[in-house]
XYZ file of C-alpha atoms in Angstrom:
170
model
C -136.034 -28.111 12.115
C -137.550 -24.959 13.585
C -138.561 -24.840 17.232
C -140.770 -22.110 18.642
C -140.593 -22.132 22.424
C -142.503 -19.494 24.365
C -141.112 -17.851 27.482
C -142.504 -18.981 30.805
C -143.774 -16.727 33.623
C -140.156 -15.928 34.553
C -139.132 -15.066 30.988
C -137.170 -18.283 30.505
C -137.213 -20.422 27.369
C -135.490 -23.625 26.304
C -134.809 -25.481 23.072
C -134.493 -29.240 23.540
C -132.845 -32.060 21.623
C -130.469 -29.905 19.573
C -127.324 -31.543 18.202
C -123.975 -29.727 18.350
C -123.731 -26.897 15.833
C -124.276 -23.212 15.181
C -127.740 -21.790 15.726
C -129.521 -18.506 15.249
C -132.312 -17.480 17.581
C -134.926 -14.946 16.581
C -136.843 -13.057 19.238
C -140.117 -11.776 17.808
C -140.342 -8.092 18.681
C -144.082 -7.894 18.002
C -144.688 -10.278 20.923
C -143.145 -7.960 23.524
C -145.502 -6.682 26.219
C -147.173 -3.358 25.467
C -145.069 -0.313 26.337
C -141.779 -2.255 26.346
C -138.817 -2.085 24.011
C -135.531 -3.936 23.596
C -132.732 -2.696 25.814
C -129.189 -1.922 24.645
C -127.387 -4.982 23.295
C -123.933 -6.387 24.023
C -123.161 -3.899 26.794
C -120.304 -4.898 29.073
C -117.975 -7.819 28.724
C -120.084 -10.614 30.210
C -122.126 -12.386 27.527
C -124.000 -14.311 30.215
C -125.403 -11.044 31.628
C -125.910 -8.679 28.689
C -128.766 -8.595 26.205
C -127.931 -10.229 22.878
C -130.489 -8.468 20.686
C -133.199 -9.671 18.321
C -131.244 -12.211 16.266
C -128.274 -13.530 18.238
C -126.210 -16.533 17.212
C -124.885 -19.255 19.477
C -122.907 -22.463 19.355
C -123.672 -25.765 21.040
C -120.504 -27.805 21.376
C -121.057 -30.697 23.762
C -122.747 -28.543 26.450
C -125.783 -26.343 26.975
C -125.440 -22.678 25.993
C -127.520 -20.668 28.460
C -126.195 -17.205 27.504
C -128.494 -16.195 24.637
C -130.990 -13.727 26.008
C -132.915 -10.541 25.337
C -133.466 -7.668 27.765
C -136.498 -5.417 27.604
C -137.232 -2.126 29.343
C -140.376 -0.038 29.720
C -140.863 2.713 27.192
C -140.708 6.004 29.061
C -143.006 8.545 27.479
C -141.321 11.828 26.642
C -141.780 14.651 29.112
C -143.626 17.568 27.609
C -141.550 20.719 28.011
C -142.897 24.225 28.421
C -141.816 27.843 27.995
C -142.287 30.808 30.319
C -141.944 34.308 28.992
C -143.595 37.528 27.978
C -142.850 41.195 27.821
C -141.455 44.141 29.805
C -142.940 47.434 28.625
C -143.007 51.161 29.342
C -146.408 51.730 30.989
C -146.608 55.410 30.080
C -150.242 55.778 31.196
C -149.560 53.967 34.525
C -152.583 51.647 34.219
C -150.708 48.342 34.665
C -152.027 47.073 31.296
C -150.174 46.463 28.021
C -151.883 48.957 25.727
C -151.502 49.397 21.978
C -148.480 51.577 21.398
C -146.658 50.635 24.623
C -142.972 50.143 23.846
C -140.832 47.258 25.042
C -137.936 47.767 27.452
C -134.642 46.181 26.441
C -131.896 44.824 28.698
C -133.993 44.151 31.802
C -132.608 41.145 33.682
C -135.272 38.481 34.260
C -134.519 35.629 36.663
C -136.212 32.220 36.882
C -136.374 30.414 40.234
C -137.614 26.951 41.137
C -140.199 26.274 43.832
C -137.431 26.183 46.478
C -136.180 29.640 45.569
C -133.077 28.378 43.783
C -132.055 30.417 40.751
C -132.302 28.341 37.570
C -131.569 30.841 34.820
C -131.393 34.511 33.960
C -131.975 36.284 30.653
C -132.179 39.870 29.455
C -135.111 41.270 27.529
C -134.472 41.762 23.829
C -134.768 45.022 21.880
C -138.584 44.632 21.912
C -138.845 43.896 25.641
C -139.456 40.171 25.106
C -137.929 37.376 27.194
C -138.383 33.609 27.324
C -137.217 30.610 29.335
C -137.500 27.568 27.084
C -137.813 23.795 27.455
C -138.836 23.664 31.109
C -140.256 20.477 32.619
C -143.610 20.720 34.386
C -143.283 22.351 37.787
C -143.729 25.489 39.826
C -141.555 28.471 38.933
C -141.139 32.074 40.034
C -140.101 34.852 37.645
C -138.499 37.986 39.084
C -137.420 41.173 37.375
C -134.171 42.757 38.534
C -135.170 46.319 39.495
C -131.496 47.323 39.306
C -131.639 46.833 35.525
C -134.719 49.005 34.898
C -134.085 52.258 33.035
C -133.169 55.196 35.284
C -136.236 56.822 36.841
C -138.551 53.827 36.284
C -140.156 51.467 38.801
C -142.391 48.428 38.350
C -145.958 49.457 37.481
C -149.102 48.456 39.375
C -149.712 44.721 39.069
C -152.805 42.540 38.581
C -154.940 45.231 36.903
C -156.452 42.930 34.277
C -156.157 39.583 32.521
C -152.808 37.827 33.015
C -151.937 38.034 29.324
C -152.112 41.859 29.355
C -151.436 43.113 32.886
C -148.278 43.493 34.929
C -147.562 40.462 37.089
C -144.600 41.991 38.532
């Protein structure tokens, strides 16, 4: 005989009038609350406290078996990650703007700091002057260019002379 109890407000359920024997219980995953999933099963050594999964088995042998359960946890949406990067270039006409024909500067050290001023990472520009910090969680960051790694005789050009995607922010 199949019984179909429903959990109460506290998540408890009970089968009644079962004779001794082996039983299989099926938890119906499609009835879980929205945005919840089944937690890890059979973790730890205490069967009375761990989650037994979708289709656990149990034995009734002269006493109630109150250890067959299912744990659920909220589904945590993935955090969207971002990249920060761009370009270090020779500004030969000193206008603070990336113009056609400007060449990239390689081996400039670029340092990423968090909002508290703690250094998170450092990279060097590639052969084309490009750099990137990848897979960053949302937040406030500061990018600094190590002036000690600029080519001899060069300084940082004038900043904020145009749109952010073409001017020096530096």
